Short mmCIF file of C-alpha atoms and ligand atoms in Angstrom, two decimals:
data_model
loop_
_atom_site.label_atom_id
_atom_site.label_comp_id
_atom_site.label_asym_id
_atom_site.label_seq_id
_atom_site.Cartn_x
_atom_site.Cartn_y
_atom_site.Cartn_z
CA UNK A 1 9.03 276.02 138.71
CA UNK A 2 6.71 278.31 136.74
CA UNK A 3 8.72 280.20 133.97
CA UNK A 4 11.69 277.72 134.55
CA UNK A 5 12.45 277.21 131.14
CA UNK A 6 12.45 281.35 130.37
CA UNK A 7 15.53 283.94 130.02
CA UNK A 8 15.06 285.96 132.66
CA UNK A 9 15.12 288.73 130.46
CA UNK A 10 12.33 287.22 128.75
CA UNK A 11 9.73 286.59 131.29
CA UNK A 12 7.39 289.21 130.88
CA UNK A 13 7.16 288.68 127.21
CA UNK A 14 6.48 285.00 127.92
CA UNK A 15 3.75 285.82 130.28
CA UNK A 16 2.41 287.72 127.48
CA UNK A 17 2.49 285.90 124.93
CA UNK A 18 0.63 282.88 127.06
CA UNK A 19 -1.92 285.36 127.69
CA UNK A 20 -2.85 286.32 124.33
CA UNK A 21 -2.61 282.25 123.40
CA UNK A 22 -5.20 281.97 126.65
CA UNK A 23 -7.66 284.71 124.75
CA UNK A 24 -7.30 283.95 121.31
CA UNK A 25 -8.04 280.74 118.89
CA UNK A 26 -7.09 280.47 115.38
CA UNK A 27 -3.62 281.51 113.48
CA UNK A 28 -1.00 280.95 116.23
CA UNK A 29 1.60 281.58 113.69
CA UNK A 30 0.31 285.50 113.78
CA UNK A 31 1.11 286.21 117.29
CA UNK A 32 4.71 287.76 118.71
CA UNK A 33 6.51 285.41 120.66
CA UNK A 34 9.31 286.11 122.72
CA UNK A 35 13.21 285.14 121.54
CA UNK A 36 13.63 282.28 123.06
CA UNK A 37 10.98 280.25 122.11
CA UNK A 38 11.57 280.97 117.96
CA UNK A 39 12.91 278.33 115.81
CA UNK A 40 15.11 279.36 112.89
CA UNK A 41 13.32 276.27 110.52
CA UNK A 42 10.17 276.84 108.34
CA UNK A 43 7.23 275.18 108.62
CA UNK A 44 7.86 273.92 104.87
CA UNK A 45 10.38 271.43 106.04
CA UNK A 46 8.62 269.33 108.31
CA UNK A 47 6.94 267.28 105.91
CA UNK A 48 10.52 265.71 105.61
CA UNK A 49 9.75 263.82 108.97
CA UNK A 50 7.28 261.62 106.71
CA UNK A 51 10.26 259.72 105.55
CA UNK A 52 13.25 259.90 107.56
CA UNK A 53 13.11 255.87 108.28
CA UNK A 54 13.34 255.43 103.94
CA UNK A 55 13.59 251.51 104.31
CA UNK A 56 10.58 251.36 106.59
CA UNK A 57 9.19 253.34 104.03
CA UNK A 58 10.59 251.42 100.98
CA UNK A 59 9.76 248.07 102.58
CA UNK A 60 5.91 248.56 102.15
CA UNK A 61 6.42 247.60 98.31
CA UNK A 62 8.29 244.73 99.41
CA UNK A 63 5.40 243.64 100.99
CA UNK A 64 3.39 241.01 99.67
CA UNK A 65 -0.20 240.64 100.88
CA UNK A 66 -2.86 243.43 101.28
CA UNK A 67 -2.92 242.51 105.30
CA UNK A 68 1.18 242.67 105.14
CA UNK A 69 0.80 245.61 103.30
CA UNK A 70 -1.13 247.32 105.83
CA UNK A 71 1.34 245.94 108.31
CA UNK A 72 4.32 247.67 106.73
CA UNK A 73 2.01 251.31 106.44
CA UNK A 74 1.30 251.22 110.37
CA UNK A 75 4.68 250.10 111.21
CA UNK A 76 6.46 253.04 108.88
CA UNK A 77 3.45 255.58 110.20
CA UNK A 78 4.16 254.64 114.08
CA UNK A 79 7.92 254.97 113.00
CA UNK A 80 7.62 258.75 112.04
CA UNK A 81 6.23 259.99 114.77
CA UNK A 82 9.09 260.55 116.55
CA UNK A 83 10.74 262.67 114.33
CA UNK A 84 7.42 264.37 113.88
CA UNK A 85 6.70 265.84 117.60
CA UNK A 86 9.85 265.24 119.10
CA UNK A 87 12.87 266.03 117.59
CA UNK A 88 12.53 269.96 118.18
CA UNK A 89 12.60 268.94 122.11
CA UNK A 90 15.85 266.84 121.08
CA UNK A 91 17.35 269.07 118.57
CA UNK A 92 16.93 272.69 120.01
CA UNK A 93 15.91 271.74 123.80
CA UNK A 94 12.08 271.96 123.53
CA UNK A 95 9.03 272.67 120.90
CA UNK A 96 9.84 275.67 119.58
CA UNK A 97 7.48 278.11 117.19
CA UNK A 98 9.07 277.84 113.76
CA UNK A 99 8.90 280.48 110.92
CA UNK A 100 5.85 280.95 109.34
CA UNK A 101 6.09 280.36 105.78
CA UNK A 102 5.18 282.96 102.91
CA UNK A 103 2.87 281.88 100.23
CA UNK A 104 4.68 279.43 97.32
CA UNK A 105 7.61 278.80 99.65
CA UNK A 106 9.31 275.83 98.24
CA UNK A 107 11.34 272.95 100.13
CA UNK A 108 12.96 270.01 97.51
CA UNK A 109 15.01 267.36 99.25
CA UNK A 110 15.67 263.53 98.82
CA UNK A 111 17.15 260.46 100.43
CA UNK A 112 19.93 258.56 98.12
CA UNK A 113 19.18 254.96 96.76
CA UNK A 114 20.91 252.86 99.17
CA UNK A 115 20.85 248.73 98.70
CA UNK A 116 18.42 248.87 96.39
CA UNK A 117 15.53 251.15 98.11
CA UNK A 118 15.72 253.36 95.57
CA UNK A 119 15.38 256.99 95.68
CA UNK A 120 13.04 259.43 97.89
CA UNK A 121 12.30 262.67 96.71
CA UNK A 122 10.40 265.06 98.82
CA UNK A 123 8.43 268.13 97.41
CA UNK A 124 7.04 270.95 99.41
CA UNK A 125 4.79 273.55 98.83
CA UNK A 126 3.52 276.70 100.94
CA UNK A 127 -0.23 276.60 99.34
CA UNK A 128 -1.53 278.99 101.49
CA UNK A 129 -0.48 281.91 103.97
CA UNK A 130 -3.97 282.50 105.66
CA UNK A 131 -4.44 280.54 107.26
CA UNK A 132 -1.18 278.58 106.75
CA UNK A 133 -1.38 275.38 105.01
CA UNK A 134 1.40 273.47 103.41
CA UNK A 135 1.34 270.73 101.08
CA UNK A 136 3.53 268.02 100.37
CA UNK A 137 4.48 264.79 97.77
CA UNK A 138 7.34 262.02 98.68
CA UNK A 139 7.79 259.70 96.52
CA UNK A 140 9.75 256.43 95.35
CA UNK A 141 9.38 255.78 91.57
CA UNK A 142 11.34 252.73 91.55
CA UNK A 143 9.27 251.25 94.07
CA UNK A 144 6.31 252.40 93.05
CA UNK A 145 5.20 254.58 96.03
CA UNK A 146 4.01 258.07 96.38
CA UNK A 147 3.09 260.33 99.43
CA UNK A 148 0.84 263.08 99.11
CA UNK A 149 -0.95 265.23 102.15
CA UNK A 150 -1.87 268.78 102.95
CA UNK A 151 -1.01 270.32 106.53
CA UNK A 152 -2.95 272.92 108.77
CA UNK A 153 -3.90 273.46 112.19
CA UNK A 154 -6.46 274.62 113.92
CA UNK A 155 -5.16 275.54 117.87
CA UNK A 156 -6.97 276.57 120.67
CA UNK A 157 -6.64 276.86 124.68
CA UNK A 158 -7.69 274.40 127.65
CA UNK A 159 -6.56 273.82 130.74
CA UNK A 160 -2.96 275.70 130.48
CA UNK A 161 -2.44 273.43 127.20
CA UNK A 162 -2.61 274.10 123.47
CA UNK A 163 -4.55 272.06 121.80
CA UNK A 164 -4.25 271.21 118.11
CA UNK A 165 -6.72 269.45 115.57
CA UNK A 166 -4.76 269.00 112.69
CA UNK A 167 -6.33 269.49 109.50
CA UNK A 168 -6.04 267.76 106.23
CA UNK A 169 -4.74 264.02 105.45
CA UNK A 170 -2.66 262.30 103.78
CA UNK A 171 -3.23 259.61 100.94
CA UNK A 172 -0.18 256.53 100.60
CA UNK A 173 -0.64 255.34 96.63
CA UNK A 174 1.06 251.98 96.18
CA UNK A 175 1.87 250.46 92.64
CA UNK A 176 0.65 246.54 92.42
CA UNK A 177 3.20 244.30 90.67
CA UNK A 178 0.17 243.15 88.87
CA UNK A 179 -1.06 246.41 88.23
CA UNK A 180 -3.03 249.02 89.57
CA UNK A 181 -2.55 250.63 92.54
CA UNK A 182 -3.52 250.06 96.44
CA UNK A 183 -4.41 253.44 98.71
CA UNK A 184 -4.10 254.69 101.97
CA UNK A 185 -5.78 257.35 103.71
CA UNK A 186 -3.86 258.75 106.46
CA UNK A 187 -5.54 260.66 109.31
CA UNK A 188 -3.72 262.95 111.57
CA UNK A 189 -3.74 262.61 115.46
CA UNK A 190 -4.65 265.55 117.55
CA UNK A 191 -1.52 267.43 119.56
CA UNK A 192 -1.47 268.95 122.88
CA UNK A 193 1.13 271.50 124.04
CA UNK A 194 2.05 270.97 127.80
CA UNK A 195 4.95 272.77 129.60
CA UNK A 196 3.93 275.96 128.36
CA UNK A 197 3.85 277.04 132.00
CA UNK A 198 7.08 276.06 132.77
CA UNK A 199 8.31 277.80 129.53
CA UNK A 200 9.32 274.16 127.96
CA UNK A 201 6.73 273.43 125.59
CA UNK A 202 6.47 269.67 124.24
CA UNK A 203 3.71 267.69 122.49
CA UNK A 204 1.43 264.97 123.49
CA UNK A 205 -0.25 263.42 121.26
CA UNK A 206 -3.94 262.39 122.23
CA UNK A 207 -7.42 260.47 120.50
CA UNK A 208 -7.28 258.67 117.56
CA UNK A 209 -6.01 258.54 114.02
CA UNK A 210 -6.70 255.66 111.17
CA UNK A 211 -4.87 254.00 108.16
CA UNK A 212 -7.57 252.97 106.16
CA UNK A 213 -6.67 250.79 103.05
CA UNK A 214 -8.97 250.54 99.79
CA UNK A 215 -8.30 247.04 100.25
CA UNK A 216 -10.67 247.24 103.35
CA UNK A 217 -7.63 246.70 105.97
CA UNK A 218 -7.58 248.99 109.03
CA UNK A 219 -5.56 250.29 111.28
CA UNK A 220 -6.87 252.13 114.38
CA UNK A 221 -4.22 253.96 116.63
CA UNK A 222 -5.23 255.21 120.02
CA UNK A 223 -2.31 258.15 121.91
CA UNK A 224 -2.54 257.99 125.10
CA UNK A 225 0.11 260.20 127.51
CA UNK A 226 1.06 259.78 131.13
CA UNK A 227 -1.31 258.18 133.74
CA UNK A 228 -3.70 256.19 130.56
CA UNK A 229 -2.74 252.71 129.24
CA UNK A 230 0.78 251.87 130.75
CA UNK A 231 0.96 255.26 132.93
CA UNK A 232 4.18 256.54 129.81
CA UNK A 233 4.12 259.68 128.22
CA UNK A 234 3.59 258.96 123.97
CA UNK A 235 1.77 255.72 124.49
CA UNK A 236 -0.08 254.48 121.78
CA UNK A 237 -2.27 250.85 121.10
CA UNK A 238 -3.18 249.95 117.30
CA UNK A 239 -5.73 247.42 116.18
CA UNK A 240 -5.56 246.32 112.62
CA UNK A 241 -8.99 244.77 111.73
CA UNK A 242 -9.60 243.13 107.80
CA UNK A 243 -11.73 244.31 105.32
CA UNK A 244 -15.42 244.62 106.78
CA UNK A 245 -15.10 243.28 110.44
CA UNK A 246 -14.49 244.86 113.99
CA UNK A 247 -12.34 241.94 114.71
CA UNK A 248 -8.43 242.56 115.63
CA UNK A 249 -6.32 240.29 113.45
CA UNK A 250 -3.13 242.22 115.14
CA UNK A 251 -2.56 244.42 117.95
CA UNK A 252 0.00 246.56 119.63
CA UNK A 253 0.88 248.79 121.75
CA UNK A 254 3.97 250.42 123.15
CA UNK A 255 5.50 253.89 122.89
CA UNK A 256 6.10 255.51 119.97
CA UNK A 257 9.55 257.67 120.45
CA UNK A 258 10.91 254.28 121.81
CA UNK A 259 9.59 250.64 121.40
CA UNK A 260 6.31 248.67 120.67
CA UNK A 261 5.74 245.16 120.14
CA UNK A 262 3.21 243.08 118.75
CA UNK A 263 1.00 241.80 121.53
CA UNK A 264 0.32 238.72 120.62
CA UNK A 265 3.86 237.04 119.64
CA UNK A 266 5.55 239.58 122.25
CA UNK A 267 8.04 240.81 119.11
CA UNK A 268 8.97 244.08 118.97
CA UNK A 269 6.88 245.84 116.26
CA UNK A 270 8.56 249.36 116.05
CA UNK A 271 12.14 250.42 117.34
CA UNK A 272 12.79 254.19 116.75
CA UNK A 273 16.08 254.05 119.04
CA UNK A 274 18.96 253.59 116.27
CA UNK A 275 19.60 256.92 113.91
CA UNK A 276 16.88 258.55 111.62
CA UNK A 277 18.17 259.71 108.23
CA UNK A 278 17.68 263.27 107.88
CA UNK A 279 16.51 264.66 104.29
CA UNK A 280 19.67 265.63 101.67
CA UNK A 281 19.21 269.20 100.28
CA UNK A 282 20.93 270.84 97.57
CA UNK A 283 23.78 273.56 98.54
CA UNK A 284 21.79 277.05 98.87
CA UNK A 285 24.00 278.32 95.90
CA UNK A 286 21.73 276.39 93.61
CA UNK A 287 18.25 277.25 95.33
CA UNK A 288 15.99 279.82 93.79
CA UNK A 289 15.09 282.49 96.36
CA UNK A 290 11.65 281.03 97.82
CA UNK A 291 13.46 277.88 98.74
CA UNK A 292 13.02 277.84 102.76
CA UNK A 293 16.86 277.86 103.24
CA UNK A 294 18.06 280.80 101.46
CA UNK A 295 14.74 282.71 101.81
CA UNK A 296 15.04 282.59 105.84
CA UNK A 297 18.33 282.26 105.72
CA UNK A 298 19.53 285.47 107.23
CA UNK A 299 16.34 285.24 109.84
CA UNK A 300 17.74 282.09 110.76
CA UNK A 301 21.33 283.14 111.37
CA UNK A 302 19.52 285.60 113.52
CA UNK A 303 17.56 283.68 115.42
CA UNK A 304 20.78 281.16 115.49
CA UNK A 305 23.37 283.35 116.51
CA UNK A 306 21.25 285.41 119.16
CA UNK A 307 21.01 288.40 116.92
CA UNK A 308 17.25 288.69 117.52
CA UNK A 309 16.86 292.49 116.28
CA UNK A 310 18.54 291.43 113.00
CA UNK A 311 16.70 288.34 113.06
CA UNK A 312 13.38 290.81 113.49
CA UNK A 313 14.72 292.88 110.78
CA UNK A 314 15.39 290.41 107.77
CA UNK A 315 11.67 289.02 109.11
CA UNK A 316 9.91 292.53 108.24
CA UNK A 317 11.89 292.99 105.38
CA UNK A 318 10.46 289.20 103.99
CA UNK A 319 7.06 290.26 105.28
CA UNK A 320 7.10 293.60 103.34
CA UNK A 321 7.72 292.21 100.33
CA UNK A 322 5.49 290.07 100.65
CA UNK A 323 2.57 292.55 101.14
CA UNK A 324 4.32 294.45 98.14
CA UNK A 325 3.48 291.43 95.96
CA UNK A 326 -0.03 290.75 96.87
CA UNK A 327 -0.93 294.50 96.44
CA UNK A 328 0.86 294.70 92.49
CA UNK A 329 -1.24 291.37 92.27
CA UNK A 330 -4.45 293.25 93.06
CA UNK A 331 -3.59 296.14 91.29
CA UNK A 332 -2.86 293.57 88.12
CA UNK A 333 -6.42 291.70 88.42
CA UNK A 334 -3.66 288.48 88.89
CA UNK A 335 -3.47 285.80 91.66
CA UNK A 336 -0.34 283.79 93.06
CA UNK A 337 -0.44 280.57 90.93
CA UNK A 338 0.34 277.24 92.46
CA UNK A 339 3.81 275.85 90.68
CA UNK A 340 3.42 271.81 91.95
CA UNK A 341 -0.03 271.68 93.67
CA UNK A 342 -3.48 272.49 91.97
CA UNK A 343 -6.16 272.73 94.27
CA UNK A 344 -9.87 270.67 94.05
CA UNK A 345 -12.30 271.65 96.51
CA UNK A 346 -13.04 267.38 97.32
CA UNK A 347 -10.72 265.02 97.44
CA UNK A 348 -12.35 261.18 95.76
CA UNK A 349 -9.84 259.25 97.23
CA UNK A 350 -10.66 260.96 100.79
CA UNK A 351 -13.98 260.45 100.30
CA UNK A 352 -13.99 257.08 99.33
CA UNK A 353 -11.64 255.97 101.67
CA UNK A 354 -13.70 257.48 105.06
CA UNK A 355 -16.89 256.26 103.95
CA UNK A 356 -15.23 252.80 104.78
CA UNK A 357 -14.65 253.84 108.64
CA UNK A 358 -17.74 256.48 108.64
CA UNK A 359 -14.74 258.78 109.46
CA UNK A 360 -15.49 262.47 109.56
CA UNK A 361 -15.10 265.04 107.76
CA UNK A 362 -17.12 262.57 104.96
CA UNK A 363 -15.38 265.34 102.50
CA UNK A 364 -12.22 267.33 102.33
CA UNK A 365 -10.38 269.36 99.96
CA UNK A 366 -6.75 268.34 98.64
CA UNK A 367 -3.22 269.99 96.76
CA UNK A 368 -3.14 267.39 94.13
CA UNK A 369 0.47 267.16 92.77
CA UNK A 370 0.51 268.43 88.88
CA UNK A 371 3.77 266.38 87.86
CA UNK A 372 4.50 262.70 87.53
CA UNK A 373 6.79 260.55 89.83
CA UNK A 374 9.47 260.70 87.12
CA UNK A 375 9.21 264.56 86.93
CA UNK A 376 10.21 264.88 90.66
CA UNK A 377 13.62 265.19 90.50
CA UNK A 378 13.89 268.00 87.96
CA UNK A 379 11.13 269.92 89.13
CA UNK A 380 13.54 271.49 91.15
CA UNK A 381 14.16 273.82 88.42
CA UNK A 382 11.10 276.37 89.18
CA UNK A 383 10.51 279.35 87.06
CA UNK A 384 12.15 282.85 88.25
C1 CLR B 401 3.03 270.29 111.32
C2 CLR B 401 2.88 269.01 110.50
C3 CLR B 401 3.88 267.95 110.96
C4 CLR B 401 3.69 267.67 112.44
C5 CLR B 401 3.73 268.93 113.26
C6 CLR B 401 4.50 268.96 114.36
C7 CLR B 401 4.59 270.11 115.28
C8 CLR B 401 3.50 271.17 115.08
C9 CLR B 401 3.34 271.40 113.57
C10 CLR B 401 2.88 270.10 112.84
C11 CLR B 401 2.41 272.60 113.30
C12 CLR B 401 2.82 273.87 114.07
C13 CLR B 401 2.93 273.64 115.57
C14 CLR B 401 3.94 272.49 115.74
C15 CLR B 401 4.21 272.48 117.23
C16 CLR B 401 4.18 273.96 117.64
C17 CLR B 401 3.64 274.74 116.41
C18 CLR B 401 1.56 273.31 116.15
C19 CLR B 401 1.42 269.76 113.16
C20 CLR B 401 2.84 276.01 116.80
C21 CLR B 401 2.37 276.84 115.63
C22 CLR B 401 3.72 276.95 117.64
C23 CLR B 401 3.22 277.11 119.05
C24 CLR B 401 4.12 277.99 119.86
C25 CLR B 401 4.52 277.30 121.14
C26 CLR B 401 5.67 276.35 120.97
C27 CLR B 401 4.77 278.29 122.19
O1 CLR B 401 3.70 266.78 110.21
#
């Protein structure tokens, strides 16, 4: 039933808000949204869903070859998206809009060594407000691997659905035992919001996205939703094809918030069904106030605990500081400065990297990360 999902109290405000969606492309973050439909976690945190499977992630050092290597990327990649576009449907009942983050918002978390897969640490970085982009590094010193993307979106409106390119990329740097260092460049698949109509949004995930390896490997991953490929919502084939050839060497194909399996031996490739391990983060007693967590966290308990006009007044006050700050910066000649990310208008690993595919864009720009991989665990001791 239309509106099925909606308070009743709520309705007209959803109707609304779908409207102005309907007539508008750009920023959704900007627009009002009605109670129901507001998640009480920042933007800053989702980067965490990069590595919440840290032995899938670990195990691509363990690999031993660059085609095994590229293996071990697609499997871990295929292995996130679960927790990527699903676990707000899971966790609070369907996609929800979550809080827009304020410029230098900071998110630090890790996952503990266990058996030997050494230590993730996660660093996050609000890089920009408008339009909102977030950046991101996760590494693993002791096994020699380091994450680092940028996140934006751009949304707009078709056929009832939102539609989402995603915007930036992500590049995987992996230290040879022999020496020097293996890449990855990540690109991001395009989401569509369905259920809107019914007032329980969820994402689909459609087209294509690539793992391309400076070793020449690639992986090519088609989504497909319900009524394509084996009629299941989150489908999704991959072809991995060697270094200058069209040629699958392995394929796949299953669906990626359950099971896949390699085509050709019939073994099960990916298996998302046991527990993820969610990110560990420091008590909010120790976080400086632009950490996600105690910055929203009186928003949140709003938003949490029903309290929406509470929640809508912590949010103002947040968003009039905010204003406050940019104004004194004007008024001072001074601009915000970056504390983990500088930015460079082209990225050379990007652009290296999709010339090997003729991906497009041929250039972007990139939040290079200013510290080493043996700095990340301190650096959670910003400046006031
Ligand atoms: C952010 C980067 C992550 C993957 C990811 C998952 C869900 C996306 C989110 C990204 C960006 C913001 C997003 C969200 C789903 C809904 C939300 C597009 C790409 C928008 C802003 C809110 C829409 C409001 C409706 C739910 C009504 O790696």
């Amino acid at each position: 039933l239309p509106g099925e999902g909606v308070p009743s109290a709520q309705k007209s405000s959803w109707a609304t808000f779908l409207k102005s969606i309907a007539s508008f492309s750009g920023d959704l973050s900007s627009l009002t949204a009605p109670p129901f439909i507001l998640s009480p976690i920042s933007l800053t945190e989702f980067p965490a869903y990069w590595c919440e499977r840290p032995d899938l992630f670990a195990a691509i050092a363990d690999a031993k070859t660059e085609k095994d290597r590229s293996i071990a990327v697609l499997k871990w990649f295929i292995s996130t998206l679960k927790g990527q576009y699903t676990s707000r449907n899971e966790k609070l009942g369907s996609e929800k809009k979550p809080l827009n983050p304020v410029l230098g918002e900071l998110f630090y978390g890790h996952w503990p060594d266990v058996n030997g897969r050494g230590q993730t640490n996660l660093v996050v970085e609000q890089v920009s407000h408008h339009p909102p982009i977030t950046a991101y590094y996760i590494c693993n010193p002791s096994k020699g691997l380091a994450l680092q993307g940028h996140s934006a979106q751009k949304t707009s409106f078709s056929g009832g659905s939102i539609i989402v390119k995603q915007i930036g990329h992500a590049i995987l740097a992996v230290d040879l035992p022999g020496g020097g260092k293996e890449e990855f460049l990540i690109t991001l698949p395009r989401l569509r919001i369905d259920g809107l109509w019914y007032g329980s949004p969820y994402i689909e995930l459609a087209e294509t996205s690539y793992i391309q390896s400076s070793s020449g490997w690639l992986s090519t991953i088609e989504y497909k939703g319900k009524g394509y490929f084996s009629g299941r919502s989150h489908s999704f084939k991959a072809v991995l094809t060697p270094p200058g050839s069209s040629t699958a060497a392995k394929k796949y194909e299953g669906v990626w918030h359950e099971t896949s399996k390699d085509l050709d031996t019939g073994e099960t490739f990916t298996d998302v069904t046991t527990p993820k391990e969610e990110v560990t983060v420091g008590p909010l007693e120790n976080m400086h106030d632009f950490e996600s967590r105690k910055l929203w966290q009186h928003v949140a308990r709003g938003i949490r605990e029903g309290d929406y006009d509470a929640a809508s007044r912590e949010k103002s006050k947040i968003e009039n500081e905010q204003r406050q700050r940019r104004r004194d910066e004007q008024a001072a000649g001074a601009s915000w400065q970056l504390l983990h990310f500088e930015h460079i208008p082209s990225d050379p690993v990007y652009e290296r990297l999709v010339k090997k595919f003729n991906g497009n864009p041929p250039t972007e720009d990139t939040y290079v990360f200013k510290h080493n991989h043996s700095q990340t665990p301190s650096v959670r001791s910003v400046p006031a």
